[in-house]
Short mmCIF file of C-alpha atoms in Angstrom, two decimals:
data_model
loop_
_atom_site.label_atom_id
_atom_site.label_comp_id
_atom_site.label_asym_id
_atom_site.label_seq_id
_atom_site.Cartn_x
_atom_site.Cartn_y
_atom_site.Cartn_z
CA UNK W 15 0.00 0.00 0.00
CA UNK W 16 2.86 2.30 0.87
CA UNK W 17 4.39 1.51 -2.50
CA UNK W 18 1.16 2.55 -4.26
CA UNK W 19 1.09 5.90 -2.47
CA UNK W 20 4.69 6.39 -3.36
CA UNK W 21 3.90 5.77 -7.03
CA UNK W 22 1.10 8.35 -7.07
CA UNK W 23 3.43 10.84 -5.45
CA UNK W 24 6.07 10.29 -8.10
CA UNK W 25 3.54 10.74 -10.93
CA UNK W 26 2.31 13.95 -9.33
CA UNK W 27 5.82 15.32 -9.00
CA UNK W 28 6.63 14.43 -12.62
CA UNK W 29 3.50 16.19 -13.91
CA UNK W 30 4.38 19.28 -11.89
CA UNK W 31 7.83 19.46 -13.48
CA UNK W 32 6.71 18.87 -17.10
CA UNK W 33 6.99 22.19 -19.04
CA UNK W 34 3.54 23.68 -19.18
CA UNK W 35 4.02 24.45 -22.90
CA UNK W 36 3.32 20.82 -23.70
CA UNK W 37 -0.26 21.41 -22.54
CA UNK W 38 -0.85 24.20 -25.10
CA UNK W 39 -1.32 22.71 -28.56
CA UNK W 40 -2.71 23.92 -31.90
CA UNK W 41 -3.31 21.46 -34.71
CA UNK W 42 -5.23 20.95 -37.94
CA UNK W 43 -7.03 17.92 -39.31
CA UNK W 44 -5.84 18.54 -42.87
CA UNK W 45 -2.62 20.39 -43.65
CA UNK W 46 -3.17 20.34 -47.43
CA UNK W 47 -6.59 21.32 -48.71
CA UNK W 48 -7.71 21.28 -52.35
CA UNK W 49 -11.02 22.66 -53.56
CA UNK W 50 -12.46 23.45 -56.97
CA UNK W 51 -13.08 27.06 -57.83
CA UNK W 52 -16.39 28.35 -56.40
CA UNK W 53 -16.57 25.25 -54.18
CA UNK W 54 -16.79 25.01 -50.38
CA UNK W 55 -14.09 23.85 -47.98
CA UNK W 56 -12.92 24.06 -44.34
CA UNK W 57 -9.57 25.18 -42.96
CA UNK W 58 -9.56 23.33 -39.66
CA UNK W 59 -7.92 24.48 -36.45
CA UNK W 60 -8.15 22.92 -32.96
CA UNK W 61 -6.36 24.01 -29.86
CA UNK W 62 -5.86 23.13 -26.22
CA UNK W 63 -4.68 25.66 -23.66
CA UNK W 64 -3.29 25.30 -20.18
CA UNK W 65 -5.63 27.53 -18.16
CA UNK W 66 -6.56 30.71 -20.09
CA UNK W 67 -10.41 30.62 -20.43
CA UNK W 68 -10.49 33.14 -23.29
CA UNK W 69 -7.61 32.55 -25.71
CA UNK W 70 -7.36 34.79 -28.76
CA UNK W 71 -7.67 33.13 -32.17
CA UNK W 72 -6.39 34.71 -35.38
CA UNK W 73 -6.09 33.51 -38.96
CA UNK W 74 -3.49 34.93 -41.31
CA UNK W 75 -2.77 34.35 -45.00
CA UNK W 76 0.81 34.15 -46.25
CA UNK W 77 1.35 34.50 -49.99
CA UNK W 78 4.63 35.50 -51.64
CA UNK W 79 5.93 36.61 -48.25
CA UNK W 80 2.97 38.98 -47.80
CA UNK W 81 0.94 38.50 -44.60
CA UNK W 82 -2.70 39.59 -44.34
CA UNK W 83 -5.44 38.99 -41.77
CA UNK W 84 -8.36 36.69 -42.52
CA UNK W 85 -9.88 36.50 -39.02
CA UNK W 86 -8.99 39.25 -36.55
CA UNK W 87 -10.56 40.74 -33.45
CA UNK W 88 -13.46 38.33 -33.58
CA UNK W 89 -14.57 38.86 -37.19
CA UNK W 90 -13.82 37.88 -40.78
CA UNK W 91 -11.93 40.62 -42.62
CA UNK W 92 -10.55 41.35 -46.06
CA UNK W 93 -11.68 39.57 -49.22
CA UNK W 94 -13.33 36.76 -47.22
CA UNK W 95 -16.10 38.95 -45.86
CA UNK W 96 -19.48 37.59 -46.94
CA UNK W 97 -18.16 34.23 -48.15
CA UNK W 98 -16.55 32.71 -45.05
CA UNK W 99 -17.71 31.94 -41.49
CA UNK W 100 -16.02 30.76 -38.32
CA UNK W 101 -16.84 27.32 -36.88
CA UNK W 102 -15.07 27.26 -33.54
CA UNK W 103 -11.47 28.05 -34.45
CA UNK W 104 -11.90 26.72 -38.01
CA UNK W 105 -12.85 28.72 -41.11
CA UNK W 106 -15.44 27.53 -43.58
CA UNK W 107 -14.97 29.10 -47.02
CA UNK W 108 -18.26 28.96 -48.91
CA UNK W 109 -17.05 30.18 -52.30
CA UNK W 110 -13.41 29.59 -52.99
CA UNK W 111 -11.69 31.85 -55.51
CA UNK W 112 -8.46 31.34 -57.44
CA UNK W 113 -6.73 34.11 -55.49
CA UNK W 114 -7.48 32.26 -52.24
CA UNK W 115 -4.70 29.78 -53.00
CA UNK W 116 -1.86 30.11 -50.51
CA UNK W 117 -0.71 29.25 -47.01
CA UNK W 118 -2.86 29.98 -43.95
CA UNK W 119 -1.81 30.08 -40.33
CA UNK W 120 -4.05 29.59 -37.30
CA UNK W 121 -2.57 31.36 -34.27
CA UNK W 122 -3.84 30.90 -30.70
CA UNK W 123 -2.68 33.31 -28.00
CA UNK W 124 -3.26 32.40 -24.32
CA UNK W 125 -1.78 35.18 -22.25
CA UNK W 126 -2.38 33.43 -18.90
CA UNK W 127 -0.45 30.35 -19.99
CA UNK W 128 3.25 29.89 -19.42
CA UNK W 129 3.66 29.29 -23.15
CA UNK W 130 1.23 31.86 -24.58
CA UNK W 131 1.35 31.17 -28.33
CA UNK W 132 0.68 28.19 -30.56
CA UNK W 133 0.04 27.87 -34.30
CA UNK W 134 -0.82 25.47 -37.13
CA UNK W 135 -0.41 25.88 -40.89
CA UNK W 136 -2.81 24.89 -43.68
CA UNK W 137 -2.01 24.98 -47.40
CA UNK W 138 -4.96 25.76 -49.70
CA UNK W 139 -4.96 25.11 -53.46
CA UNK W 140 -7.94 26.24 -55.51
CA UNK W 141 -8.35 24.03 -58.57
CA UNK W 142 -9.44 25.64 -61.86
CA UNK W 143 -10.54 23.67 -64.94
CA UNK W 144 -8.82 24.43 -68.25
CA UNK W 145 -10.08 27.06 -70.63
CA UNK W 146 -10.33 26.54 -74.40
CA UNK W 147 -6.65 26.43 -75.40
CA UNK W 148 -5.10 28.81 -77.89
CA UNK W 149 -3.71 26.85 -80.85
CA UNK W 150 -1.21 27.86 -83.51
CA UNK W 151 -1.71 25.74 -86.65
CA UNK W 152 -0.37 26.92 -90.04
CA UNK W 153 -2.72 26.59 -93.00
CA UNK W 154 -0.05 25.77 -95.60
CA UNK W 155 3.59 24.65 -95.43
CA UNK W 156 6.16 23.22 -97.84
CA UNK W 157 7.44 19.65 -97.78
CA UNK W 158 10.79 19.06 -96.15
CA UNK W 159 10.53 22.00 -93.75
CA UNK W 160 10.40 22.06 -89.94
CA UNK W 161 6.91 22.94 -88.65
CA UNK W 162 5.79 23.53 -85.04
CA UNK W 163 2.18 23.55 -83.87
CA UNK W 164 1.48 25.17 -80.50
CA UNK W 165 -1.25 24.74 -77.87
CA UNK W 166 -1.58 26.70 -74.62
CA UNK W 167 -4.11 26.89 -71.78
CA UNK W 168 -3.37 29.85 -69.49
CA UNK W 169 -6.13 29.30 -66.91
CA UNK W 170 -6.02 25.74 -65.58
CA UNK W 171 -4.72 24.92 -62.08
CA UNK W 172 -2.85 22.64 -61.85
CA UNK W 173 -1.22 23.20 -65.28
CA UNK W 174 -2.86 21.30 -68.11
CA UNK W 175 -1.48 18.39 -70.08
CA UNK W 176 -2.04 18.35 -73.84
CA UNK W 177 -3.02 15.87 -76.54
CA UNK W 178 -3.07 16.40 -80.30
CA UNK W 179 -5.57 14.94 -82.76
CA UNK W 180 -5.25 14.46 -86.51
CA UNK W 181 -8.51 13.91 -88.38
CA UNK W 182 -10.17 13.04 -85.05
CA UNK W 183 -7.56 10.40 -84.06
CA UNK W 184 -5.27 11.07 -81.10
CA UNK W 185 -1.58 11.28 -82.01
CA UNK W 186 0.63 8.80 -80.10
CA UNK W 187 3.66 10.15 -78.25
CA UNK W 188 5.86 7.77 -80.27
CA UNK W 189 4.67 7.65 -83.90
CA UNK W 190 6.92 4.70 -84.84
CA UNK W 191 4.92 2.43 -82.50
CA UNK W 192 1.61 3.11 -84.28
CA UNK W 193 1.06 1.78 -87.83
CA UNK W 194 -1.17 4.77 -88.66
CA UNK W 195 1.64 7.24 -87.99
CA UNK W 196 4.74 5.14 -88.67
CA UNK W 197 5.66 7.35 -91.65
CA UNK W 198 5.38 10.58 -89.66
CA UNK W 199 8.36 12.27 -88.06
CA UNK W 200 7.27 14.46 -85.17
CA UNK W 201 7.98 15.22 -81.51
CA UNK W 202 5.08 15.75 -79.10
CA UNK W 203 5.52 17.50 -75.73
CA UNK W 204 2.47 16.89 -73.56
CA UNK W 205 3.59 19.43 -70.94
CA UNK W 206 4.30 22.41 -73.20
CA UNK W 207 1.68 21.52 -75.84
CA UNK W 208 4.06 21.69 -78.82
CA UNK W 209 3.85 19.35 -81.82
CA UNK W 210 6.94 19.65 -84.01
CA UNK W 211 7.41 17.99 -87.38
CA UNK W 212 11.13 17.53 -87.99
CA UNK W 213 10.65 16.99 -91.75
CA UNK W 214 7.08 17.49 -92.82
CA UNK W 215 5.75 15.43 -95.75
CA UNK W 216 2.57 15.41 -97.83
CA UNK W 217 1.27 12.55 -95.69
CA UNK W 218 1.13 14.95 -92.74
CA UNK W 219 -1.65 16.97 -94.38
CA UNK W 220 -4.84 16.84 -92.33
CA UNK W 221 -7.10 18.48 -89.78
CA UNK W 222 -5.37 19.13 -86.46
CA UNK W 223 -6.84 19.86 -83.04
CA UNK W 224 -5.44 20.15 -79.48
CA UNK W 225 -7.01 19.15 -76.15
CA UNK W 226 -6.11 20.50 -72.69
CA UNK W 227 -6.98 18.67 -69.44
CA UNK W 228 -5.83 18.85 -65.82
CA UNK W 229 -8.22 16.52 -63.99
CA UNK W 230 -10.52 19.37 -62.99
CA UNK W 231 -13.73 19.81 -64.92
CA UNK W 232 -14.07 18.76 -68.55
CA UNK W 233 -11.18 18.71 -71.08
CA UNK W 234 -11.26 21.57 -73.57
CA UNK W 235 -10.32 21.57 -77.27
CA UNK W 236 -9.49 24.35 -79.68
CA UNK W 237 -11.18 24.54 -83.08
CA UNK W 238 -9.84 22.06 -85.64
CA UNK W 239 -7.83 23.53 -88.52
CA UNK W 240 -6.63 21.95 -91.76
CA UNK W 241 -2.89 22.03 -92.50
CA UNK W 242 -2.04 21.64 -96.20
CA UNK W 243 1.39 20.30 -97.17
CA UNK W 244 2.52 21.46 -100.65
CA UNK W 245 5.46 20.27 -102.76
CA UNK W 246 8.27 22.72 -103.14
CA UNK W 247 8.21 24.22 -106.72
CA UNK W 248 11.86 23.65 -107.59
CA UNK W 249 11.45 24.50 -111.30
CA UNK W 250 9.73 27.77 -110.43
CA UNK W 251 12.53 28.71 -108.06
CA UNK W 252 15.17 27.92 -110.70
CA UNK W 253 13.29 29.97 -113.33
CA UNK W 254 13.06 32.92 -110.94
CA UNK W 255 16.80 32.74 -110.25
CA UNK W 256 17.56 32.66 -114.00
CA UNK W 257 15.33 35.69 -114.69
CA UNK W 258 16.90 37.68 -111.87
CA UNK W 259 20.39 36.76 -113.14
CA UNK W 260 19.52 37.92 -116.68
CA UNK W 261 18.15 41.22 -115.40
CA UNK W 262 21.28 41.85 -113.33
CA UNK W 263 23.52 40.94 -116.31
CA UNK W 264 21.65 43.30 -118.66
CA UNK W 265 21.94 46.13 -116.17
CA UNK W 266 25.66 45.48 -115.85
CA UNK W 267 26.17 45.50 -119.64
CA UNK W 268 24.22 48.74 -119.91
CA UNK W 269 26.47 50.38 -117.32
CA UNK W 270 29.62 49.22 -119.16
CA UNK W 271 28.31 50.48 -122.52
CA UNK W 272 27.39 53.88 -121.08
CA UNK W 273 30.80 54.21 -119.46
CA UNK W 274 32.58 53.46 -122.74
CA UNK W 275 30.46 56.04 -124.56
CA UNK W 276 31.57 58.65 -122.05
CA UNK W 277 28.22 59.27 -120.41
CA UNK W 278 29.82 59.18 -117.00
CA UNK W 279 32.69 61.62 -117.97
CA UNK W 280 32.63 65.16 -116.57
CA UNK W 281 31.72 67.81 -119.15
CA UNK W 282 30.52 65.27 -121.69
CA UNK W 283 28.93 66.81 -124.81
CA UNK W 284 27.77 65.76 -128.29
CA UNK W 285 29.64 66.64 -131.51
CA UNK W 286 27.94 67.51 -134.81
CA UNK W 287 29.45 67.26 -138.25
CA UNK W 288 28.39 69.42 -141.21
CA UNK W 289 28.24 67.00 -144.13
CA UNK W 290 29.50 69.41 -146.87
CA UNK W 291 32.45 70.43 -144.73
CA UNK W 292 33.08 67.18 -143.05
CA UNK W 293 36.86 67.46 -143.56
CA UNK W 294 36.95 71.08 -142.43
CA UNK W 295 34.60 71.97 -139.54
CA UNK W 296 33.50 70.13 -136.34
CA UNK W 297 31.24 71.98 -133.92
CA UNK W 298 31.36 70.61 -130.36
CA UNK W 299 30.23 72.11 -127.11
CA UNK W 300 33.56 71.00 -125.67
CA UNK W 301 35.35 73.36 -128.08
CA UNK W 302 33.07 76.40 -127.61
CA UNK W 303 34.26 79.20 -125.37
CA UNK W 304 32.39 82.10 -123.81
CA UNK W 305 33.60 85.65 -123.83
CA UNK W 306 32.64 87.78 -120.81
CA UNK W 307 31.09 91.14 -121.74
CA UNK W 308 29.54 93.85 -119.66
CA UNK W 309 26.30 92.52 -118.21
CA UNK W 310 26.15 89.42 -120.41
CA UNK W 311 28.13 86.59 -121.96
CA UNK W 312 28.29 85.55 -125.62
CA UNK W 313 30.00 82.87 -127.66
CA UNK W 314 32.96 83.60 -129.91
CA UNK W 315 32.41 83.74 -133.70
CA UNK W 316 33.33 81.06 -136.23
CA UNK W 317 36.66 81.26 -138.13
CA UNK W 318 36.63 83.94 -140.91
CA UNK W 319 38.30 81.64 -143.43
CA UNK W 320 35.00 79.88 -144.06
CA UNK W 321 32.64 82.85 -143.94
CA UNK W 322 31.99 82.73 -147.69
CA UNK W 323 30.51 79.25 -147.62
CA UNK W 324 29.35 78.96 -144.04
CA UNK W 325 27.46 82.04 -142.84
CA UNK W 326 27.80 81.72 -139.06
CA UNK W 327 28.37 84.66 -136.75
CA UNK W 328 27.92 83.01 -133.33
CA UNK W 329 28.61 79.60 -131.91
CA UNK W 330 25.71 77.73 -130.37
CA UNK W 331 25.22 75.07 -127.71
CA UNK W 332 23.03 72.01 -128.22
#
């Protein structure tokens, strides 16, 4: 009997020397919460204090190192007003929005306790279904070229994964393993949404469409678009090169001819021969001279030796 009393005494002494902080606890039932956009969810918080009958409860949101109050001084504040209520120390969000995603902290302050503060953290992710993706599909390309088709959904959370369809049939990630696409040469990235043809061929012509899905809501597809693959017109390209070469050659010959004729020489003029005096007189504007007179200028007269047959009193410029 004495041993039993001694045991109770030891237990009592041990409890008295246990740090009182161990009696103040704050915890949550679910540390990672996911909810679809506009859905309802609960951020749970439960606490146990040592002896303070009126502990203070606060909820804070931490996003990108910014801290804001959600529940403070006994009421819901901020963007949660009108769409969230308190249930004990927990918060029930009735209409979750995309911007609600982030980390939340439940803080309990018991000033009369030896360890006055406790906290628990809850991570909230608001899930958003994909929107109709934006697709980049060319209408016409040439054989033998590299072609990239793009597909992007900018709304879905978590990020969407992508699938491509040709003529209503889903494209396999590895075309060589499917008899329908064994002759195609492409690379498909389901994370980025790109479909790249390394060497496109006429067999790749068809109607293409992309689908985005992330496990939330229904998958979404962009409008199908036909991509035409045309043969490269080699003969037309060669003919165009020949025509351009001929034009350049003709221009070059014209420049050489003009240079030889003296059209690019400074002071170039034209000479005229008088048939009946072809061995005697040549009139050229290079040989004419001007004589300065008061208030005007005039040309010198022709040689007097030929005045009987050639009646010319003044030189002229043509």
